[in-house]
Amino acid sequence: MSQNAKVKVDNGGLLRDLIDSDLVGKGRGGESTDEAVLKKGPWTSTEDAILVDYVKKHGEGNWNAVQKNSGLSRCGKSCRLRWANHLRPNLKKGAFSIEEESLIFELQAKMGNKWARMAALLPGRTDNEIKNYWNTRIKRRLRAGLPLHPVEGCMQAVAGEDQQNPSFHEINTANMGFLPSSGYHSPDVVFEGLNAGQGFLSCISEHDEVSTGSLQMNCLEPTQFGSRMPCMINYQRGSISQYSSFSGKSEDLFSFLNPCEDDRDEKIIGSFGHSFSFDQDPADKNLLPTFHVQGSHSFSNGNSSTSRRTALKLELPSFQASEAELNSMWIASASNQTLLESVDPLIQSLPRSPKVESEYLSPQNNGLLEVLVYEATQSSTKNQSHDKGSNSFSQTAGDTGGSSLDFCETQLDEYRDPISPLGQSETSIFNDYRVSASGGSHGDQPHADTFPVHSAVLGLKEDGLNQFELREREQETPTESIYTWPDALLASSDWFGQRYGPFTGETPISDSMAFLVGYDLTGDYKRTAEA
DNA sequence: AAACGCACCAACCGCCGAACT
DNA sequence: TAGTTCGGCGGTTGGTGCGTT
């Protein structure tokens, strides 16, 4: 039986068009052959109809049989791809929703380019779709000189991965979307002479001897933000110079922090993949340096002394950032009352709902999510509506029941597993926020200046915000905490404040974020800018 | 109006692992 | 156990439409 005849049997009338066309059974010379040259190129509606019809009859799978049984001059792979990406039911067409985009960021930061796995967590989306989206986004961001991931997202994700994989550099470059080395080399020393008020180190308490404004970032070049792990440094109250003894080793791995003016010759040395903390002995006031392997999440917050203390956790970018961008990042945090110190206590007070962490609080979302919000608000609201609970971040953690992404929770659990590095990566940012038991009586009180920003990024529910704000306004004394810098601050200082201009009530970002969290950010941003 | 660049998307290609013989 | 087949995955390419110059 000729191939065309077989086709007629399986597909009936559908075949007539196909037979008349040049799709089936024609070789290069146009003559029909039993060994037809498989067609390439775009699929026609006729071919689609044939494939759909075939799958309806025979089900998915055994794709190589499609060509034999249906007469489609397409290879099995092509059939499978066409079915999976375009013809199968329940495919979701159209632009990605903000919810989906944020999930893609999170998943990409965790998984790398595991598009198929991501697609499994995004109902109706295909791996090809996600891949295209990401690649397009990468191009756009690279051209704009923007990081592919929010800082913390990279850090946390890679930090977790690094615990398992001995070569986190590979993970970084492979999974985190770093710039190619041709454009930005990845030096061992990736963070040097950070300038306070310019970027990633804005989490220093105002009442510490090392104020935010006393830090100097001497060198901020894109090349210095190579594909490396973030540098995390915890220090306690006291001059940084006290810790200069730590600078002796592995300088090639260490980055340097020059605490400016009065401490210019003194450095905090941190290494990527590791962290130092300086635990103060309450008895002799000596600082007891401790070394923590990053990923252990055993920063000094866990066993902090009761003495008055301030801690800095420096989380350096593991990806490229333009100087201008970095500069802008610092601006918002240049004041004594930094964004970071303000919002960090908030994190400590965040509800620890896994759902919240997953859907809203994921470090991987921070930063880019704001951009997404911005872009979304700029382009259209086609994917969002205020009362569209299933697709809105304004919903609370407990309100996500209708979300199409709910089912992802189960599969995402593997990434939350506290044993899993992924799980750690997701939760560590929160675990690291601890308030000193003594000292300020209100150590758990967040600063009102910026926590709404943080909350916005983190997706806190409105009533929580108001509670925080009320408490904050009742107690204005500075907090004593181990400050960790969430990437949300990047978002607030850079993505919001600079890239899109100072926050005003009219900015699309503030509006959109207010929309997302049901909170008016205007006043908070104004305060921050004025600080 | 034409040329150009860019974004987006669909599809292909090569590799790999699992299943099967 | 080795070879083959098949399906899946990720990287890449090519086509198309749109905006800009």
XYZ file of C-alpha atoms (C1' of nucleotides) in Angstrom:
573
model
C 0.000 0.000 0.000
C 1.330 3.343 -0.913
C 1.874 5.873 1.733
C -0.798 8.129 0.427
C -3.312 5.398 0.479
C -2.473 4.665 4.051
C -2.936 8.275 4.869
C -6.390 8.256 3.460
C -7.356 5.430 5.676
C -6.251 7.171 8.815
C -7.277 10.657 8.150
C -10.032 10.622 5.674
C -10.846 13.955 4.235
C -8.054 15.657 5.993
C -5.700 14.034 3.644
C -7.056 15.454 0.503
C -5.462 18.779 1.021
C -2.318 17.191 2.148
C -2.081 14.927 -0.813
C -2.641 17.798 -3.098
C 0.063 19.691 -1.391
C 3.700 18.887 -1.538
C 3.822 17.691 1.992
C 3.512 14.033 1.628
C 5.623 11.508 -0.014
C 7.494 13.678 -2.388
C 11.138 13.619 -2.847
C 13.303 16.377 -4.048
C 12.117 15.908 -7.544
C 8.529 16.106 -6.511
C 7.852 12.451 -7.116
C 6.291 10.358 -4.491
C 8.517 7.903 -2.791
C 8.029 5.425 -0.037
C 10.902 6.966 1.723
C 9.609 10.453 1.679
C 11.829 13.304 2.506
C 10.645 14.495 5.838
C 9.282 17.928 5.672
C 10.790 20.671 7.703
C 9.753 24.136 8.449
C 6.545 25.590 9.703
C 3.582 23.391 10.200
C 0.468 23.973 8.225
C -2.988 23.825 9.635
C -3.554 20.702 7.639
C -0.633 19.004 9.205
C -1.811 20.119 12.566
C -5.199 18.670 11.933
C -3.696 15.396 10.909
C -1.548 15.233 13.956
C -4.370 16.124 16.280
C -6.526 13.543 14.672
C -3.857 10.964 15.005
C -3.248 11.678 18.641
C -6.933 11.529 19.347
C -7.034 8.086 17.911
C -3.779 6.667 19.107
C -2.807 8.795 21.981
C 0.496 10.429 22.660
C 3.728 8.634 22.326
C 5.201 6.424 19.698
C 5.831 9.480 17.639
C 7.817 7.741 15.019
C 4.685 5.840 14.156
C 2.890 9.031 13.340
C 4.682 9.408 10.094
C 4.050 5.821 9.171
C 0.419 5.735 10.126
C -0.797 9.187 9.354
C 1.194 10.028 6.308
C 2.589 13.123 7.846
C 5.930 13.752 6.333
C 7.348 14.771 9.621
C 9.736 13.000 11.812
C 8.597 11.739 15.166
C 10.502 14.361 16.965
C 8.879 17.078 15.010
C 5.465 15.635 15.692
C 6.125 15.378 19.360
C 7.391 18.908 19.491
C 4.481 20.244 17.566
C 2.036 18.456 19.774
C 3.719 19.416 22.981
C 4.252 23.021 22.131
C 1.201 23.894 20.141
C -1.459 21.286 19.751
C -1.951 19.600 23.034
C -4.900 20.777 25.047
C -4.706 23.092 28.014
C -1.887 25.041 26.532
C -1.810 28.542 27.777
C -1.146 31.046 25.104
C -0.276 34.644 25.420
C 2.069 36.615 27.533
C 3.318 35.360 30.818
C 1.583 36.723 33.805
C 3.564 38.445 36.456
C 2.956 35.503 38.659
C 4.403 33.205 36.099
C 7.324 35.455 35.398
C 8.264 35.699 38.997
C 8.068 31.966 39.286
C 10.309 31.605 36.287
C 12.871 33.843 37.898
C 12.746 31.861 41.037
C 12.952 28.564 39.295
C 15.673 29.663 36.972
C 17.736 30.844 39.860
C 17.299 27.513 41.518
C 17.337 25.128 38.643
C 19.281 26.842 36.007
C 18.193 26.200 32.493
C 16.013 23.260 33.286
C 13.238 24.423 31.096
C 11.324 21.208 31.106
C 11.261 21.098 34.856
C 10.141 24.660 34.960
C 7.438 23.933 32.469
C 6.217 21.185 34.704
C 5.639 23.796 37.356
C 3.956 26.203 35.047
C 0.677 24.751 33.910
C -0.013 25.270 30.288
C 3.432 26.515 29.514
C 6.016 24.696 27.505
C 9.687 24.434 28.038
C 10.266 26.059 24.704
C 8.116 28.957 25.671
C 9.905 29.462 28.919
C 13.242 29.095 27.274
C 12.411 31.642 24.649
C 11.128 33.994 27.225
C 14.224 33.687 29.300
C 16.606 34.009 26.423
C 14.840 37.057 25.185
C 14.919 38.512 28.588
C 18.586 37.785 28.919
C 19.314 39.621 25.748
C 17.308 42.551 26.833
C 18.913 42.737 30.206
C 22.388 42.267 28.929
C 21.892 45.041 26.531
C 20.616 47.214 29.295
C 23.491 46.234 31.525
C 21.177 44.835 34.111
C 21.715 41.750 36.156
C 19.892 38.713 35.020
C 18.882 37.872 38.489
C 18.310 39.911 41.526
C 21.383 39.814 43.656
C 20.025 37.853 46.484
C 18.362 35.503 44.177
C 21.641 34.494 42.740
C 23.279 34.345 46.050
C 20.749 32.305 47.821
C 20.172 29.954 45.031
C 23.786 29.386 44.371
C 24.629 29.261 48.006
C 22.345 26.356 48.327
C 23.626 24.667 45.286
C 27.126 25.159 46.358
C 26.696 22.959 49.323
C 26.284 20.035 47.100
C 28.263 20.920 44.133
C 31.933 21.460 44.670
C 32.150 23.728 41.735
C 29.792 26.501 42.291
C 31.552 28.502 39.730
C 30.134 26.221 37.162
C 26.759 26.608 38.670
C 27.112 30.272 38.624
C 28.049 30.518 35.065
C 25.783 27.840 33.890
C 22.729 28.455 35.908
C 22.758 31.951 37.006
C 22.891 33.608 33.709
C 26.027 35.511 34.135
C 27.536 37.453 31.452
C 29.868 35.677 29.186
C 33.424 36.004 30.084
C 34.122 37.838 26.945
C 32.207 40.738 28.246
C 32.895 40.565 31.881
C 35.629 38.512 33.230
C 35.182 36.755 36.462
C 38.057 37.551 38.664
C 38.760 35.768 41.839
C 38.493 38.974 43.673
C 35.097 40.085 42.832
C 34.403 42.619 45.445
C 36.884 45.171 46.363
C 36.750 48.401 48.167
C 33.076 48.682 48.422
C 31.829 52.125 48.605
C 29.216 52.749 51.140
C 26.159 54.249 49.748
C 26.696 52.661 46.424
C 25.342 49.333 46.256
C 25.445 46.122 48.008
C 26.631 47.089 51.392
C 23.991 49.252 52.744
C 23.073 47.164 55.689
C 25.123 48.768 58.355
C 23.500 50.051 61.404
C 23.641 53.725 61.958
C 24.705 53.359 65.505
C 27.597 51.243 64.735
C 31.047 52.610 64.599
C 31.132 51.715 61.007
C 28.343 53.651 59.611
C 27.005 53.277 56.218
C 28.397 56.564 55.231
C 31.814 55.651 56.379
C 32.275 52.952 53.885
C 34.021 53.505 50.700
C 33.570 51.701 47.529
C 36.704 52.379 45.689
C 36.292 50.148 42.775
C 33.030 49.316 41.310
C 33.428 47.957 37.936
C 31.327 45.434 36.223
C 34.303 43.217 35.940
C 34.517 42.999 39.638
C 31.154 41.427 39.907
C 31.956 38.276 38.249
C 30.433 34.947 38.597
C 31.183 34.318 42.163
C 29.390 33.648 45.271
C 28.297 36.462 47.410
C 30.543 37.563 50.145
C 28.866 37.421 53.453
C 30.433 39.099 56.336
C 29.065 39.337 59.779
C 30.686 41.611 62.183
C 29.767 42.842 65.517
C 30.074 46.093 67.134
C 33.526 47.460 66.958
C 35.906 48.753 64.455
C 36.368 46.700 61.440
C 40.044 47.099 61.928
C 39.828 44.690 64.748
C 39.275 42.014 62.239
C 42.043 42.839 59.950
C 43.827 39.797 61.131
C 41.596 37.812 58.930
C 42.989 39.242 55.831
C 46.065 37.184 55.759
C 44.926 34.204 53.834
C 43.374 33.411 50.567
C 43.436 36.908 49.391
C 42.826 35.717 45.964
C 39.518 34.522 47.139
C 38.704 37.424 49.268
C 37.175 40.675 48.617
C 37.996 43.741 50.506
C 35.912 46.220 52.207
C 37.503 49.502 52.908
C 35.697 51.189 55.653
C 36.626 54.610 54.478
C 37.905 57.603 56.099
C 38.880 56.613 59.562
C 39.309 52.997 58.779
C 40.649 53.285 55.366
C 43.541 50.990 55.918
C 41.444 48.399 57.500
C 39.559 45.772 55.751
C 36.991 43.217 56.189
C 37.855 40.248 54.255
C 35.205 37.972 53.106
C 35.386 35.073 50.860
C 32.964 33.826 48.425
C 31.443 30.715 49.597
C 32.300 31.496 53.136
C 31.453 33.951 55.741
C 33.089 35.371 58.768
C 31.419 36.454 61.840
C 32.924 38.111 64.809
C 31.340 37.040 67.956
C 32.034 39.280 70.780
C 32.949 37.783 74.019
C 30.776 39.482 76.576
C 33.416 39.005 79.231
C 36.507 40.469 77.718
C 34.918 42.327 74.857
C 37.204 40.642 72.521
C 35.852 39.634 69.274
C 35.817 36.018 68.652
C 36.103 35.383 65.016
C 34.250 32.497 63.704
C 34.311 31.096 60.303
C 31.277 29.737 58.698
C 31.063 27.852 55.560
C 28.473 29.482 53.557
C 25.451 27.399 53.327
C 25.678 26.178 56.810
C 23.568 29.109 57.780
C 25.164 29.148 61.126
C 25.941 32.767 61.158
C 26.498 34.457 64.363
C 22.903 35.261 64.649
C 22.277 31.850 65.911
C 24.462 32.127 68.927
C 24.889 35.760 69.388
C 25.949 37.129 72.656
C 23.755 39.351 74.659
C 26.055 42.291 74.428
C 25.128 45.217 72.392
C 25.975 44.376 68.938
C 25.559 45.253 65.414
C 26.233 42.957 62.613
C 26.734 43.375 59.014
C 26.100 40.753 56.545
C 27.533 41.637 53.267
C 26.025 39.882 50.406
C 27.919 40.672 47.346
C 26.619 40.310 43.897
C 27.502 37.287 42.012
C 26.711 38.777 38.701
C 27.554 41.705 36.646
C 26.352 45.137 37.330
C 27.193 48.314 35.644
C 28.860 50.981 37.596
C 26.069 53.351 37.044
C 23.682 50.821 38.274
C 25.700 50.109 41.316
C 26.033 53.733 42.016
C 22.377 54.152 41.855
C 21.897 51.281 44.176
C 23.820 53.051 46.811
C 22.098 56.291 46.640
C 19.005 55.236 48.349
C 20.988 53.666 51.104
C 23.567 56.348 51.553
C 21.901 57.865 54.525
C 22.597 56.833 58.038
C 19.236 55.356 58.313
C 19.549 52.990 55.512
C 16.962 51.051 53.784
C 18.581 47.941 54.916
C 18.654 48.560 58.529
C 15.145 49.587 58.292
C 13.768 46.662 56.558
C 15.792 43.885 57.954
C 13.891 43.712 61.163
C 10.870 43.352 59.089
C 12.166 40.202 57.670
C 12.641 38.912 61.127
C 9.045 39.497 61.752
C 7.820 37.985 58.596
C 5.422 35.193 58.891
C 7.237 32.021 58.154
C 4.607 30.435 56.101
C 6.208 28.238 53.560
C 3.704 29.381 51.064
C 4.598 32.916 51.687
C 8.231 32.190 51.307
C 7.661 30.333 48.203
C 5.288 32.528 46.431
C 6.184 35.861 47.742
C 9.247 35.876 49.828
C 11.549 34.006 47.687
C 14.790 35.795 47.419
C 14.891 34.839 43.852
C 12.070 37.099 43.125
C 13.399 40.166 44.634
C 14.554 42.845 42.366
C 13.418 41.526 39.122
C 9.960 41.186 40.331
C 9.766 44.876 40.703
C 10.919 45.308 37.210
C 8.337 42.913 36.109
C 5.765 44.857 37.920
C 6.987 47.952 36.318
C 7.095 46.498 32.893
C 3.721 45.012 33.357
C 2.245 48.256 34.447
C 3.913 50.003 31.598
C 2.800 47.691 28.931
C -0.645 46.755 29.960
C -2.666 45.151 32.618
C -3.734 42.398 30.402
C -2.653 39.775 32.834
C -3.617 41.480 35.973
C -6.675 42.857 37.537
C -7.313 43.991 40.996
C -9.938 41.496 41.691
C -8.362 38.658 39.853
C -7.403 36.708 42.864
C -5.906 33.831 41.034
C -3.402 35.936 39.275
C -2.565 38.706 41.584
C 0.120 39.194 44.098
C -2.141 41.290 46.146
C -3.645 38.224 47.506
C -2.431 37.043 50.793
C -0.560 33.933 51.446
C -3.654 32.241 52.517
C -5.664 33.397 49.620
C -3.866 31.567 46.961
C -6.207 28.719 46.816
C -7.491 29.647 43.445
C -4.148 30.177 41.912
C -3.285 28.068 39.012
C 0.142 27.824 40.480
C -0.980 26.294 43.673
C -0.188 22.876 42.570
C 3.359 23.959 42.149
C 3.650 24.096 45.873
C 3.949 20.409 46.094
C 6.663 20.196 43.578
C 8.376 23.196 44.922
C 8.581 21.525 48.254
C 11.670 19.788 47.171
C 13.304 23.123 46.943
C 12.162 24.008 50.368
C 13.493 20.974 51.968
C 15.641 22.232 54.793
C 18.036 19.452 54.071
C 18.200 20.333 50.494
C 20.536 23.108 49.552
C 17.741 24.525 47.550
C 15.581 24.636 50.521
C 18.277 26.333 52.452
C 18.838 28.765 49.780
C 15.317 29.805 49.957
C 15.006 30.112 53.632
C 18.418 31.170 54.672
C 17.843 34.752 53.952
C 15.177 34.777 56.542
C 16.879 32.598 58.995
C 19.804 34.905 59.099
C 17.827 37.720 60.517
C 18.084 37.557 64.205
C 17.717 40.209 66.721
C 19.929 40.483 69.655
C 18.265 39.321 72.763
C 19.438 42.309 74.691
C 20.224 45.830 73.798
C 17.347 47.503 72.172
C 14.137 46.421 73.641
C 12.515 46.739 70.337
C 14.951 44.802 68.354
C 12.210 43.162 66.519
C 10.691 46.369 65.486
C 11.148 47.223 61.915
C 11.850 50.608 60.653
C 8.936 52.135 59.024
C 11.029 53.931 56.515
C 11.484 51.118 54.211
C 9.848 48.046 55.365
C 6.866 48.672 53.219
C 9.260 48.565 50.364
C 10.532 45.330 51.548
C 7.110 44.157 52.222
C 6.077 45.099 48.803
C 8.813 43.071 47.348
C 8.140 40.248 49.631
C 4.466 40.404 49.158
C 3.439 40.906 52.715
C -0.155 41.265 53.386
C -1.420 44.635 54.168
C -2.512 44.104 57.700
C 0.925 42.889 58.572
C 2.417 46.012 57.228
C 0.212 48.192 59.236
C 1.041 46.375 62.377
C 4.679 46.827 61.755
C 4.297 50.411 60.980
C 2.330 51.079 64.094
C 4.906 49.402 66.227
C 7.664 51.232 64.540
C 6.130 54.564 65.003
C 5.679 53.881 68.664
C 9.335 53.162 69.129
C 11.799 55.187 67.225
C 15.016 54.104 68.870
C 17.386 52.279 66.652
C 17.387 48.600 66.613
C 20.202 46.309 67.382
C 20.206 43.482 65.085
C 22.261 41.408 62.895
C 21.487 43.047 59.716
C 21.363 41.061 56.685
C 20.817 42.652 53.443
C 17.944 41.275 51.535
C 17.936 41.776 47.886
C 14.742 43.557 48.316
C 16.873 46.485 49.123
C 18.436 46.339 45.794
C 15.048 46.557 44.423
C 14.152 49.502 46.476
C 17.304 51.414 45.923
C 17.985 50.647 42.381
C 15.109 49.205 40.549
C 12.731 51.630 42.057
C 14.465 54.655 43.243
C 16.925 55.182 40.511
C 16.009 53.372 37.460
C 12.575 54.717 37.487
C 13.221 57.844 39.305
C 12.550 58.895 42.813
C 9.503 57.578 44.304
C 6.576 59.738 44.083
C 3.004 59.010 44.351
C 2.740 59.088 40.629
C 5.410 56.619 39.759
C 4.211 53.491 38.134
C 6.302 51.427 40.436
C 4.892 52.771 43.584
C 1.456 52.493 42.206
C 1.941 49.024 41.035
C 3.596 47.902 44.185
C 0.960 49.526 46.219
C -1.484 47.693 44.157
C 0.313 44.477 44.659
C 0.522 44.708 48.378
C -2.359 46.949 49.030
C -0.182 49.499 50.600
C 0.762 53.011 49.836
C 4.473 53.157 49.483
C 4.727 56.747 48.609
C 5.346 58.132 51.985
C 7.879 55.550 52.869
C 9.905 56.112 49.802
C 9.795 59.785 50.255
C 11.097 59.407 53.721
C 13.825 57.185 52.545
C 14.883 59.572 49.885
C 14.948 62.420 52.289
C 16.918 60.588 54.890
C 9.473 54.082 1.018
C 13.394 51.367 1.870
C 16.817 49.654 4.938
C 17.987 48.238 9.203
C 17.780 46.436 13.785
C 15.389 44.164 17.151
C 12.118 41.136 19.553
C 9.677 37.252 19.408
C 8.612 32.772 18.218
C 8.661 28.271 15.969
C 11.285 24.712 14.697
C 15.500 22.091 14.102
C 19.678 19.798 15.719
C 22.573 17.205 18.560
C 23.157 14.941 22.698
C 21.782 11.982 26.386
C 19.455 8.550 29.060
C 16.003 5.039 29.472
C 13.873 1.185 27.548
C 14.067 -2.588 24.751
C 16.100 -6.443 22.148
C 26.295 -7.038 28.182
C 26.199 -4.537 24.032
C 23.645 -2.459 20.480
C 19.533 -0.117 18.953
C 15.540 2.684 19.294
C 12.959 6.180 21.146
C 11.728 10.132 23.691
C 13.188 14.131 26.084
C 15.936 18.080 26.740
C 18.640 22.197 25.921
C 21.008 25.034 22.577
C 20.674 27.165 18.409
C 18.882 28.920 14.105
C 15.769 30.970 10.884
C 11.518 33.403 9.812
C 8.383 37.081 10.674
C 6.566 41.301 12.268
C 7.298 45.758 14.066
C 9.515 50.002 15.089
C 13.113 53.192 13.954
C 16.199 55.643 10.973
